[in-house]
Coordinates of C-alpha atoms and ligand atoms in Angstrom, one line a residue:
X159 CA 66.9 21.7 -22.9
X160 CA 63.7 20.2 -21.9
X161 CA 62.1 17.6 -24.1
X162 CA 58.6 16.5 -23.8
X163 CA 59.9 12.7 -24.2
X164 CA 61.6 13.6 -20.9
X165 CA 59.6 13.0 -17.8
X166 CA 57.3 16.0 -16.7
X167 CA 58.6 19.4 -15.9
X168 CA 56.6 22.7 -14.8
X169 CA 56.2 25.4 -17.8
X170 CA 58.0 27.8 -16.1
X171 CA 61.0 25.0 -16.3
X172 CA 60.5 24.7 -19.9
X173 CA 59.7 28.7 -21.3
X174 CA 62.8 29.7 -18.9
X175 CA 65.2 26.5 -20.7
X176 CA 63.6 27.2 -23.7
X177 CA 65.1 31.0 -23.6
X178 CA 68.6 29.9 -22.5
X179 CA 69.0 27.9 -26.0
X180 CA 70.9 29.7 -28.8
X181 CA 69.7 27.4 -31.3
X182 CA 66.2 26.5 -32.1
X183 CA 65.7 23.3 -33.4
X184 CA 62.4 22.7 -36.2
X185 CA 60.4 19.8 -36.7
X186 CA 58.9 19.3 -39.9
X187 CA 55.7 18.2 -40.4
X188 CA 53.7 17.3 -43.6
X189 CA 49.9 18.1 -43.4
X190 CA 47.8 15.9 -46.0
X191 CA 44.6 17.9 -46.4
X192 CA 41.9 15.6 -47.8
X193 CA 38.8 17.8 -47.0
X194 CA 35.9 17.7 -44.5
X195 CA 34.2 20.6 -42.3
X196 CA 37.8 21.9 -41.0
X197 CA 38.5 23.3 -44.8
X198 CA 34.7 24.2 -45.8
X199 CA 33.2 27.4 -47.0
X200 CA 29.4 28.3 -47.3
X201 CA 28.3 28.6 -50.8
X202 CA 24.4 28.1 -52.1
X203 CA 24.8 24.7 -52.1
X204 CA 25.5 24.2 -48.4
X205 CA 29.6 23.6 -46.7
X206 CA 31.8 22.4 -49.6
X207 CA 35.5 22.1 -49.0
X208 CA 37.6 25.0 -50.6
X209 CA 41.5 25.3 -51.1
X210 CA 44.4 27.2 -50.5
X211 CA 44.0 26.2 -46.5
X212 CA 47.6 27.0 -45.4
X213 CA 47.0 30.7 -47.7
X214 CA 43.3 31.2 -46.5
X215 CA 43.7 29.8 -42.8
X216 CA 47.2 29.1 -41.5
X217 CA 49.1 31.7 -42.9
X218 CA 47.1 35.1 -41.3
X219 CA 47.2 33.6 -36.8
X220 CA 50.5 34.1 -35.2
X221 CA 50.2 30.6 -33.7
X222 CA 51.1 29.1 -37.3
X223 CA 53.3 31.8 -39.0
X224 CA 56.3 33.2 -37.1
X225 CA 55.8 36.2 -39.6
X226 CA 59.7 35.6 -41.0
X227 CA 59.9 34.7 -45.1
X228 CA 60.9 30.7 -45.4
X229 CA 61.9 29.0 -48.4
X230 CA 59.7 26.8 -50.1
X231 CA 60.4 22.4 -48.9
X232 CA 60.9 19.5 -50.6
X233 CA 57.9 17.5 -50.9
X234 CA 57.2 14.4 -52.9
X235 CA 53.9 14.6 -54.6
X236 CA 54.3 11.1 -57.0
X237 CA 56.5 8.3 -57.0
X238 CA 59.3 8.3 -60.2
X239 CA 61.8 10.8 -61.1
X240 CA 59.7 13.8 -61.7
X241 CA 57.6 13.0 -58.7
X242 CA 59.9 15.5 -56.6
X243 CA 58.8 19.1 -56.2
X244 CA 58.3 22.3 -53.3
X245 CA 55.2 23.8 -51.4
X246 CA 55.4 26.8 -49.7
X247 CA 55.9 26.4 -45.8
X248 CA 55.8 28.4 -43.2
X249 CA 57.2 28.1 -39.3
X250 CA 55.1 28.0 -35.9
X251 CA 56.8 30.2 -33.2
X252 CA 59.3 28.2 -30.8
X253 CA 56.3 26.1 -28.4
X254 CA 57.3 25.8 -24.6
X255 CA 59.0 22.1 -25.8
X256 CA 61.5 25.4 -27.2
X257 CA 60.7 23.7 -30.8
X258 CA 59.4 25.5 -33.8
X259 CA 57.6 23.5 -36.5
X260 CA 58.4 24.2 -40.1
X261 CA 55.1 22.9 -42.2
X262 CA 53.4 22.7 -45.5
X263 CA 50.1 21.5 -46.9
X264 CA 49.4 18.8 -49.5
X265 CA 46.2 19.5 -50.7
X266 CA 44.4 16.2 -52.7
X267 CA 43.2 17.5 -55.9
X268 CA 39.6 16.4 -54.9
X269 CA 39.2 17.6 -51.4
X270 CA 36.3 15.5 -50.3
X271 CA 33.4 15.4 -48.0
X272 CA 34.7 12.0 -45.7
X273 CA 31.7 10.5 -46.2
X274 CA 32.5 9.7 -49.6
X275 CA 35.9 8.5 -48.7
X276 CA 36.8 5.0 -49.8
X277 CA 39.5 2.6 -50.2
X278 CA 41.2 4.9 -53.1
X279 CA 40.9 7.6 -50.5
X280 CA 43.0 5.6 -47.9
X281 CA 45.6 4.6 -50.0
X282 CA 45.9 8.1 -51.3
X283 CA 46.6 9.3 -47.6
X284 CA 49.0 6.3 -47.2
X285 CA 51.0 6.6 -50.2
X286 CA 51.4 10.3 -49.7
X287 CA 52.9 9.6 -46.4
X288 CA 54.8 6.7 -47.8
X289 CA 56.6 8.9 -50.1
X290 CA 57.3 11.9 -48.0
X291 CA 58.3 9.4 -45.0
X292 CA 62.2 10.3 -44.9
X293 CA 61.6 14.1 -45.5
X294 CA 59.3 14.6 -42.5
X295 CA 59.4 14.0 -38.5
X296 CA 55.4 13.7 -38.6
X297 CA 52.5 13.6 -40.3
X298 CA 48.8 15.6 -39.6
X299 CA 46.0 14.4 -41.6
X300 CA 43.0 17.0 -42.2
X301 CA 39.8 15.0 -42.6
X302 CA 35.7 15.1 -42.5
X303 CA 34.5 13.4 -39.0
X304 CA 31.9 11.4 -40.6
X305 CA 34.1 9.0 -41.1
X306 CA 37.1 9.7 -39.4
X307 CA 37.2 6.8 -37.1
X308 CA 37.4 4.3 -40.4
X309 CA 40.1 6.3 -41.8
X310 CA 42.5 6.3 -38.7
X311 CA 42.0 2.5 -38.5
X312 CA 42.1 1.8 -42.0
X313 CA 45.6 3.6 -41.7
X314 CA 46.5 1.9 -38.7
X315 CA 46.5 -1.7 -40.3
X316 CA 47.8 0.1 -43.9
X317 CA 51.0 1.6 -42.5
X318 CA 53.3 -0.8 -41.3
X319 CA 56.0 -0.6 -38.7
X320 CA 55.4 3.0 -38.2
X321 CA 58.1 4.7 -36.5
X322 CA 56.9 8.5 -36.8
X323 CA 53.4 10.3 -35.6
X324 CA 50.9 10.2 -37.9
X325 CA 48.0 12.7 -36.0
X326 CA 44.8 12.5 -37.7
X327 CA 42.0 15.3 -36.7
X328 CA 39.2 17.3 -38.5
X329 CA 36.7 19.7 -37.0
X330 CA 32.9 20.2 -36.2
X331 CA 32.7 24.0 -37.8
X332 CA 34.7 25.0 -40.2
X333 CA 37.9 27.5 -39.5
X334 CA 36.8 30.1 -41.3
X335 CA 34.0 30.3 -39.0
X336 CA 34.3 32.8 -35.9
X337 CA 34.2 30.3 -33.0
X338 CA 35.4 26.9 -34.0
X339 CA 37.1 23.7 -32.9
X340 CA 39.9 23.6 -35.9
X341 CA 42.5 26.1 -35.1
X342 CA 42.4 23.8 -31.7
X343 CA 42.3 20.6 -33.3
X344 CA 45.0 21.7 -35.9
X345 CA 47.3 23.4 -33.3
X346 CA 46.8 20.1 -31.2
X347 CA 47.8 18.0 -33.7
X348 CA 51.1 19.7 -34.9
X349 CA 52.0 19.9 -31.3
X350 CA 51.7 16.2 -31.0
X351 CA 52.8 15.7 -34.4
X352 CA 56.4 17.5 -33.8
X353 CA 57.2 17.2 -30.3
X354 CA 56.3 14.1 -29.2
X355 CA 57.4 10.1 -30.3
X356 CA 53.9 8.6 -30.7
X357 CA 54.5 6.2 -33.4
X358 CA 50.9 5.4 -34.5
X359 CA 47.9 6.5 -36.1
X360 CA 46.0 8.5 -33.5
X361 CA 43.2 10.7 -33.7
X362 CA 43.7 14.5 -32.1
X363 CA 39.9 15.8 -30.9
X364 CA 39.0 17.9 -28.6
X365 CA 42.2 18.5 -26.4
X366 CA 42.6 14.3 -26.4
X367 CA 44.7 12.3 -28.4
X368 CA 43.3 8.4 -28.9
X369 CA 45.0 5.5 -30.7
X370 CA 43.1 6.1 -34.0
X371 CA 42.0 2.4 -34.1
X372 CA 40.1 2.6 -30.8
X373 CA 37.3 5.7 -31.4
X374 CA 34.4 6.3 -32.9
X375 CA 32.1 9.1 -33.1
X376 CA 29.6 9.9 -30.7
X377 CA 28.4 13.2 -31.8
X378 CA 27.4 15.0 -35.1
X379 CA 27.4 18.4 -33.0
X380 CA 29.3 18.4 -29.9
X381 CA 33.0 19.2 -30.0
X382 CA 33.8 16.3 -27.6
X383 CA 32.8 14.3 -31.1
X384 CA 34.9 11.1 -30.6
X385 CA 35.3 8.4 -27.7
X386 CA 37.6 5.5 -27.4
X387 CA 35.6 3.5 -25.4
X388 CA 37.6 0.3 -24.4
X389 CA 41.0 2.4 -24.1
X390 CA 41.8 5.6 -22.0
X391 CA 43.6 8.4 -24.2
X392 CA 46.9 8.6 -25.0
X393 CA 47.2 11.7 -24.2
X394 CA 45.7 15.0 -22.8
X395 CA 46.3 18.0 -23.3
X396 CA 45.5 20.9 -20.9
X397 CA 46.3 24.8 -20.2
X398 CA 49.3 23.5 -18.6
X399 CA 50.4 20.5 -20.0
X400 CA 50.1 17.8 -22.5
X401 CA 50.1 14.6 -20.5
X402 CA 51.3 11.5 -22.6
X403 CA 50.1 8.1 -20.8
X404 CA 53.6 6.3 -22.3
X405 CA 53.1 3.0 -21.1
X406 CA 50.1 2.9 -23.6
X407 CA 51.6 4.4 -25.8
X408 CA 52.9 1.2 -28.8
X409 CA 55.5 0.8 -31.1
X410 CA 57.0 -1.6 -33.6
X411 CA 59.0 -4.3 -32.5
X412 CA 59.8 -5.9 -35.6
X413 CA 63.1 -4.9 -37.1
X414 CA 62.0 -3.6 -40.4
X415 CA 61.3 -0.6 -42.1
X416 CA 58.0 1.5 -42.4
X417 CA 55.9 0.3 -45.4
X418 CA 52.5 0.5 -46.9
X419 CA 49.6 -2.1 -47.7
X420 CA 48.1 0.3 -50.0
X421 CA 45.1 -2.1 -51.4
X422 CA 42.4 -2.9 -49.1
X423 CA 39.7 -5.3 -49.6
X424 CA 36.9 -3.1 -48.5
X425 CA 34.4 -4.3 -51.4
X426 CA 35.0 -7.8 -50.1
X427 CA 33.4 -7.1 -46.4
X428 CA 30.2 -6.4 -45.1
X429 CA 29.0 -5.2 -41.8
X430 CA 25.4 -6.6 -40.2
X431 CA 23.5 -5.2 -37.0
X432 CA 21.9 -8.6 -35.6
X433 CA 18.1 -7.2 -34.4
X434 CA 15.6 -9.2 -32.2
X435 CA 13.4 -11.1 -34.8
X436 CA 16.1 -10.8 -37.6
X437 CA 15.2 -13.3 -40.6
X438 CA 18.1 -16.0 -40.8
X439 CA 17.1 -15.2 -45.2
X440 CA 17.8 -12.0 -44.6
X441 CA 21.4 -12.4 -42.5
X442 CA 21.8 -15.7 -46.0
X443 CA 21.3 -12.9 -48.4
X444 CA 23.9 -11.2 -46.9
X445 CA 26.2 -14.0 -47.0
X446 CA 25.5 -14.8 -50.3
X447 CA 26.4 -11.5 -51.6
X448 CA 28.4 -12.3 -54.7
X449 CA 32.5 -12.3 -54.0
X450 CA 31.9 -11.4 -50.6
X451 CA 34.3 -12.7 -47.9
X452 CA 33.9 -11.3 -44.6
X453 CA 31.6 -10.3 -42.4
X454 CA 31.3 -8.2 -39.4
X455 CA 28.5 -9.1 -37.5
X456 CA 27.2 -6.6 -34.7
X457 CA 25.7 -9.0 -31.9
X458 CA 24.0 -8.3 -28.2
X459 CA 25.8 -7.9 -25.4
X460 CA 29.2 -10.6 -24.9
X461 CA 28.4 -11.7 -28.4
X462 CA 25.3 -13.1 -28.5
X463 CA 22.8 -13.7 -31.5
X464 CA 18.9 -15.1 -31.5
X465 CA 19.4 -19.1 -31.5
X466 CA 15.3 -19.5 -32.8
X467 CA 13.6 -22.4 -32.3
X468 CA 15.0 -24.3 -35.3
X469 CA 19.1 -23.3 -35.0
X470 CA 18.2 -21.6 -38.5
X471 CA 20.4 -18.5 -38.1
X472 CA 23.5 -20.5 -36.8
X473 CA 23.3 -23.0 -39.5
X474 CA 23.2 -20.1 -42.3
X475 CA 26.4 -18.4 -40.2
X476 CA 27.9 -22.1 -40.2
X477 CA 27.7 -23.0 -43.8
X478 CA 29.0 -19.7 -44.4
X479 CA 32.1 -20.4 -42.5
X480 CA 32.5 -23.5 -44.7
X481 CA 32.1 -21.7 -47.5
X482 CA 35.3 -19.7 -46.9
X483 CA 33.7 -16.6 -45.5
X484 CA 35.5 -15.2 -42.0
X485 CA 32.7 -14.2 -39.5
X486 CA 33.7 -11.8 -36.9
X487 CA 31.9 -11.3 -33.6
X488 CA 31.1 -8.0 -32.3
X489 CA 29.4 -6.3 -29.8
X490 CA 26.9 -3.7 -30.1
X491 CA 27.5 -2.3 -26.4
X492 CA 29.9 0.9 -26.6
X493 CA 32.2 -0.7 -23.9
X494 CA 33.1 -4.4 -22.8
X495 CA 34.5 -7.4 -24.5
X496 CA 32.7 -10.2 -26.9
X497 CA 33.4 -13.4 -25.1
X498 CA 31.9 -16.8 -24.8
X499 CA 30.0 -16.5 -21.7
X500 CA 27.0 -17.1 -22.7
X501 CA 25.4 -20.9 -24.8
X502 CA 24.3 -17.9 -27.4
X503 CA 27.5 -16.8 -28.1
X504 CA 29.8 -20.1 -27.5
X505 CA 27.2 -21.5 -30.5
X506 CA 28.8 -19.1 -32.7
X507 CA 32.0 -19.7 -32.1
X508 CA 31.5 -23.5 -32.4
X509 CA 29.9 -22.4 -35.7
X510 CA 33.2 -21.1 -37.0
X511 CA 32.7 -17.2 -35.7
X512 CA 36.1 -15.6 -34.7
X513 CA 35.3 -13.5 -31.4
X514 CA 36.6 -9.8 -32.1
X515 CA 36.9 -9.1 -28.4
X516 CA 36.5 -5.4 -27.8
X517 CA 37.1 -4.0 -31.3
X518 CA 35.2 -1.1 -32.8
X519 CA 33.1 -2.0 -36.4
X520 CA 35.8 0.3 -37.5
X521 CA 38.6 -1.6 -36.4
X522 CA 37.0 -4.8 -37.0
X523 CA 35.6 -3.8 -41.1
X524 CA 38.9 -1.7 -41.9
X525 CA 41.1 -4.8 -40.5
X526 CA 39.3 -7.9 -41.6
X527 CA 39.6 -5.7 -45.6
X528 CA 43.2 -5.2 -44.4
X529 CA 44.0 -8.8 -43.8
X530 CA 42.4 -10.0 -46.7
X531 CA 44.2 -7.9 -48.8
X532 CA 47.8 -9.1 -47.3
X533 CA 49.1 -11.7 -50.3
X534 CA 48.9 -14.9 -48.9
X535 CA 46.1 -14.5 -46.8
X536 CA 44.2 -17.8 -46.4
X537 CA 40.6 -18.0 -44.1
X538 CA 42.6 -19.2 -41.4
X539 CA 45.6 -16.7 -41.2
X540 CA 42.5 -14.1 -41.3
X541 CA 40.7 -15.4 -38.7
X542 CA 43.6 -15.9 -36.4
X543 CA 44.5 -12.5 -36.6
X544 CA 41.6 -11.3 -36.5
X545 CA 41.3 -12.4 -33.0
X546 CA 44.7 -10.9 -32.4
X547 CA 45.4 -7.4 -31.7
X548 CA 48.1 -6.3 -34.3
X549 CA 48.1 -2.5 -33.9
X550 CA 46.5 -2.7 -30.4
X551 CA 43.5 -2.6 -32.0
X552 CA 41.9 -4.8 -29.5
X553 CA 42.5 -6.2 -25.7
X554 CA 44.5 -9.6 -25.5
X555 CA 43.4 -10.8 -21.8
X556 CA 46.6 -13.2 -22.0
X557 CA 48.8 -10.3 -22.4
X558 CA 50.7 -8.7 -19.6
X559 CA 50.5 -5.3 -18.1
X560 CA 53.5 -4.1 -17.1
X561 CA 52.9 -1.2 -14.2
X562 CA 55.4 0.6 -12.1
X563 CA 54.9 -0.8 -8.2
X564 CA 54.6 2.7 -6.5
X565 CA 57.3 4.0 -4.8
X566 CA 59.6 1.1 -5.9
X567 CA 61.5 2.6 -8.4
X568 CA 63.5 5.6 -8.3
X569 CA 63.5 9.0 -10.9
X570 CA 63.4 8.4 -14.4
X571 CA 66.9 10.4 -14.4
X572 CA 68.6 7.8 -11.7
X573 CA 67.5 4.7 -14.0
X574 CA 68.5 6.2 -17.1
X575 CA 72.4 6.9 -16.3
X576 CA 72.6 3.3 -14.8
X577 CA 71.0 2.2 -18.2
X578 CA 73.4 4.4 -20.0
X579 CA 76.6 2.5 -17.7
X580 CA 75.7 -0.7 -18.5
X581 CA 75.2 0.4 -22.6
X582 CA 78.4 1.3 -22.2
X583 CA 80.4 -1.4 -20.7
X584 CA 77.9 -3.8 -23.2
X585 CA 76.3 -5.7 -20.1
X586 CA 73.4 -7.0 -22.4
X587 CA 72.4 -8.7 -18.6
X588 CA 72.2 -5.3 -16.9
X589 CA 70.2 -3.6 -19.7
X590 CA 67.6 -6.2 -19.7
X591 CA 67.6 -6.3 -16.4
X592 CA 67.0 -2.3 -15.9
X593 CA 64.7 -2.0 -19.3
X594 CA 62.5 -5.3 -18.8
X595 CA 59.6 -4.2 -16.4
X596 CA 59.9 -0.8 -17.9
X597 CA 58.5 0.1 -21.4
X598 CA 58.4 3.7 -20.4
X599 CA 61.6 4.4 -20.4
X600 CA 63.0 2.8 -23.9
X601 CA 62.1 6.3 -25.5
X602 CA 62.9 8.4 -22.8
X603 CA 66.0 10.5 -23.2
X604 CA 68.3 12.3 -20.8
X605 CA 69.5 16.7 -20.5
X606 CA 71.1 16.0 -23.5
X607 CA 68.6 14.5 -25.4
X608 CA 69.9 10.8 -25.6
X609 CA 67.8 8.3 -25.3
X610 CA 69.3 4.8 -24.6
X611 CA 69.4 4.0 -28.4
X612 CA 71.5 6.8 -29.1
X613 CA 74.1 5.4 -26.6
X614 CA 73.5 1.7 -28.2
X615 CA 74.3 3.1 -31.7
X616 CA 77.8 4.1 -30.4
X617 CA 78.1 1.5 -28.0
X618 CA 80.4 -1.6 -28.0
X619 CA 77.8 -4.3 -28.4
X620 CA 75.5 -5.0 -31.3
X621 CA 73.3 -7.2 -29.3
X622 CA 72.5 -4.5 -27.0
X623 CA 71.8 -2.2 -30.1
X624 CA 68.8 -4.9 -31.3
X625 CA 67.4 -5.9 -28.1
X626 CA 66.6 -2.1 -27.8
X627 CA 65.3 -2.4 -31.0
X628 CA 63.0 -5.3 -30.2
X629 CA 61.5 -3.6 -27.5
X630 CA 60.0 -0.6 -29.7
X631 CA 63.1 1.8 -29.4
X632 CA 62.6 4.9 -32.1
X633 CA 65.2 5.0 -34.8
X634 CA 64.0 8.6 -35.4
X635 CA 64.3 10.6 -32.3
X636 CA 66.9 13.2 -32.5
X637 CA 69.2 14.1 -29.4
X638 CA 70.6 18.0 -28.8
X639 CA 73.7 17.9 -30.8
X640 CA 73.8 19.9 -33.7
X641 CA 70.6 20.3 -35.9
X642 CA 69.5 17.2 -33.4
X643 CA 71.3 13.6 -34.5
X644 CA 69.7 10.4 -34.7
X645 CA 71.5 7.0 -33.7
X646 CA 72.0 6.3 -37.5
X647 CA 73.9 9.7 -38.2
X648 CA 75.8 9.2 -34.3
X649 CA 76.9 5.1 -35.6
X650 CA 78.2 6.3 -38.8
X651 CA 79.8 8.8 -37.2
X652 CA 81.6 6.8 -35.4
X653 CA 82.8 4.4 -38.3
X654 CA 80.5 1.5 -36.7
X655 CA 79.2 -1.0 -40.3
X656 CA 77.6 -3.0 -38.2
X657 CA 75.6 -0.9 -36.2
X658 CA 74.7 1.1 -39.1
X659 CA 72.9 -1.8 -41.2
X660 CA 71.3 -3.0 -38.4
X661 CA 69.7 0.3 -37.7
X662 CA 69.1 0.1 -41.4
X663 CA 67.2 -2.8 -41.1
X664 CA 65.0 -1.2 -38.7
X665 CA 63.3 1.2 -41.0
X666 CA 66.3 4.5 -39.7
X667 CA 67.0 7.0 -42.3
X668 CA 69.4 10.3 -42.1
X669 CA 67.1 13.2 -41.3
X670 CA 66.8 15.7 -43.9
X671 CA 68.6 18.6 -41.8
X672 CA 71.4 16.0 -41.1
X673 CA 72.0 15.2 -45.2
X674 CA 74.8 18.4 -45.6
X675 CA 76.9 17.3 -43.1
X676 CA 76.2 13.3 -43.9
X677 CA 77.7 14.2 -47.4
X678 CA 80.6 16.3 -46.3
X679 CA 81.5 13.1 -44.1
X680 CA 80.8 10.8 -46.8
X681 CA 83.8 11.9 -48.8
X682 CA 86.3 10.8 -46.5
X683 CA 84.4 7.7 -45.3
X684 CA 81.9 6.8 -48.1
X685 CA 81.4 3.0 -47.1
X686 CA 80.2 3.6 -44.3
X687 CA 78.2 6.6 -44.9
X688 CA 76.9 5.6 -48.0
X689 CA 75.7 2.5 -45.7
X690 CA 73.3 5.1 -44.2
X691 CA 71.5 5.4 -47.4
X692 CA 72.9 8.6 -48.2
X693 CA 72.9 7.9 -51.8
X694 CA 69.0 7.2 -52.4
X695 CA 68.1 10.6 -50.7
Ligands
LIG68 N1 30.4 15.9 -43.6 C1 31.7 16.3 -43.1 C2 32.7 15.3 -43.5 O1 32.8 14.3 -42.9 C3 31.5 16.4 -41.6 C4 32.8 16.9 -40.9 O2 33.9 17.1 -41.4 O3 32.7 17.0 -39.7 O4 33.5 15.6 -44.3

């Protein structure tokens, strides 16, 4: 069966596996409307959002209803007992990955223009995908554009150790309108959202996927709305194909489970354009806004500010610092780095201003609330990791870049069967050896759909298990057997406790199509399975 986390085949190879398959497997995805243009209807007082989107929109072109009746899914709308309940769904046809995507939309009560979203907005979006984490394989967020680039990095920083697709898009004309960008935007983002392992917050626009943290918008009309300057796209999608640049693509390392940072101190910050004959008063006012206690500040060029004949503006930004506030540096110029090449700029940072290197204001505002927010957060923890990219946010020159030497390596196929010998004869030495250089290939899986951690989950050796863990291996990516079984469901299986909690600790959970049989199992073996978590689904 092909699978788009494989390496590249022709759509022919894919429509003609994809009618050889008996069974077709369904991804489920969860999409969180929260208004913007993409839902709106014309009424006398201009575009206001209106609901019922999967009813009005979804439900009447073939592309998102394979016409056949399907019950109603499990969604979680609050936390707490009662918090359980169903919304209708309904299925895509099978794509050319020969997947069909079984969907529903969560509708906020308020559907919103997004340029009144705040942080109450964001932690709405993040708690509903908090809750409805285990029930899903990936997550589409309907949104305005106005502010769409601070949403999908506010998200970015607020959901952490993602290990599933959350897709964020909206449109420039409404879908109700005869010639739109939605229904490509939306179709887009499903696509992304249930066929292929990107575990971060990106932003689907205009046939490109971006990390989410990177873009901002560039247009209030064109359809090409949003660029990522400083990073090329994740993805691409064309007539033919939808081209995923893996070695870009990030994932958790840490070994612990997705969670949320639902409070963000967005009050707290401010955001400053620095303009030729700025008054250093006007830049103190700012600073002396009451509670406030961090500030982006939008500079020339590599960082730079107006020095003034008296220092006046530096010793404002300096006392600042000492008062406690963290100062980040950031460039006005669409592309290119903030760094201390120039006396301007190396003032500031002698003054106490952390250099944001080639962030976005969004990244750099939604991240500087984000850190503040984290409990413990002191000026100093803020200001390192400000400097820091944490969700690749930002470009570390010290970091390496791994690339393939051309023609040195051979097929993707070859290198994953040798990887798959020396999982199973435990040579910890060998898989490092064949993973190291290679960050491609950690998520890559083979004609049956195994990916090296599904091999590691059955294997003899627990250290091989975690150092594909530490390298950003998915705990959620389901092979060909069955409904599609992940490593969790596969180590249980085969009676291994030890393999099981330490897939546990790395955020795994059952998938919901795998709970039947996981329960039929669990009363012969109910240590182990109820290990799995079984018992809190
Ligand atoms: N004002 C709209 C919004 O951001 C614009 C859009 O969706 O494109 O909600």
């Amino acid at each position: 069966m092909a699978d788009p986390n494989d390496e590249p085949l022709s759509l022919l190879t894919r429509m003609t596996s994809t009618m050889s398959m008996g069974h077709t497997p369904e991804a489920r995805v969860l999409i969180v409307m929260t208004g913007g243009t993409i839902c709106m209807q014309k009424s006398p007082n201009g575009l206001v959002p209106a609901r019922n989107f999967l009813e009005r929109c979804m439900a009447p072109r073939p592309e998102f209803n394979d016409g056949e009746p399907h019950e109603p899914i499990e969604v979680r709308f609050h936390d707490g007992a009662d918090g359980m309940g169903e919304l209708h769904s309904l299925r895509t046809p099978t794509s050319v990955y020969g997947k069909r995507i079984r969907y529903a939309v969560l509708e906020f009560e308020e559907l919103l223009d997004s340029s009144s979203i705040d942080s109450k907005g964001w932690a709405e979006i993040a708690q509903t995908i908090f809750r409805n984490y285990r029930l899903f394989d990936g997550f589409v967020v309907l949104h305005g554009t106005d502010s769409l680039a601070y949403t999908c990095s506010a998200l970015s920083f607020m959901l952490q150790n993602l290990g599933k697709p959350v897709i964020v898009t909206g449109s420039q004309v409404p879908f109700s309108e005869r010639k739109n960008d939605a229904l490509e935007n939306l179709l887009d983002s499903m696509d992304i959202a249930g066929h292929f392992m990107v575990p971060e917050v990106c932003l689907c626009f205009n046939s490109t996927l971006f990390r989410g943290n990177r873009t901002t918008k560039i247009s209030a009309s064109a359809f090409d709305a949003f660029a990522s300057p400083n990073l090329p796209p994740l993805a691409t999608i064309t007539a033919m194909d939808t081209h995923v640049a893996w070695n870009l693509v990030t994932r958790s390392t840490i070994l612990q489970p997705f969670s949320i940072q639902k409070d963000l101190h967005i009050h707290y910050v401010a955001c400053l354009r620095i303009f030729p004959g700025i008054k250093p008063k006007m830049v103190e006012a700012v600073l002396r806004t009451e509670d406030l206690r961090g500030l982006v500040l939008e500079t020339f060029g590599a960082g730079n500010a107006p020095s003034g004949h008296d220092n006046k503006l530096t010793q404002v930004i300096a006392e600042a610092v000492q008062r406690g506030i963290v100062i980040v540096n950031i460039t006005q110029c669409l592309t290119g780095s903030v760094n201390p090449l120039y006396a301007p700029g190396m003032v500031l940072g002698r003054a106490g201003v952390v250099a944001g290197g080639d962030m976005t204001t969004e990244a750099a505002l939604t991240k500087l609330s984000y850190l503040l927010a984290l409990p413990g957060a002191t000026q100093e923890s803020v200001a390192k990791d400000m400097a820091r990219s944490i969700r690749g946010e930002l470009t570390e020159n010290a970091g390496t870049i791994f690339s393939h030497p051309t023609g040195e390596l051979s097929s993707p196929i070859t290198q994953l069967t040798a990887i798959a010998y020396a999982i199973a004869s435990g040579d910890i030495e060998k898989v490092k050896d064949l993973l190291h250089n290679d960050n491609q290939l950690i998520n890559r899986a083979d004609y049956s759909g195994n990916a090296p951690i599904h091999l590691a989950a059955t294997g003899p050796s627990l250290a091989v298990l975690r150092f594909l863990l530490r390298l950003g291996a998915s705990v959620h990516l389901r092979n060909h057997t069955g409904s599609g079984r992940t490593p969790l469901f596969l180590a249980a299986n085969a009676g291994l406790l030890p393999h099981v909690m330490l897939l546990r600790q790395a955020g795994a959970h059952l998938h919901a199509e795998e709970l039947d049989t996981a329960r039929l199992h669990a009363s012969q073996r109910p240590e182990i399975w109820n290990a799995t978590g079984l018992e809190g689904t």
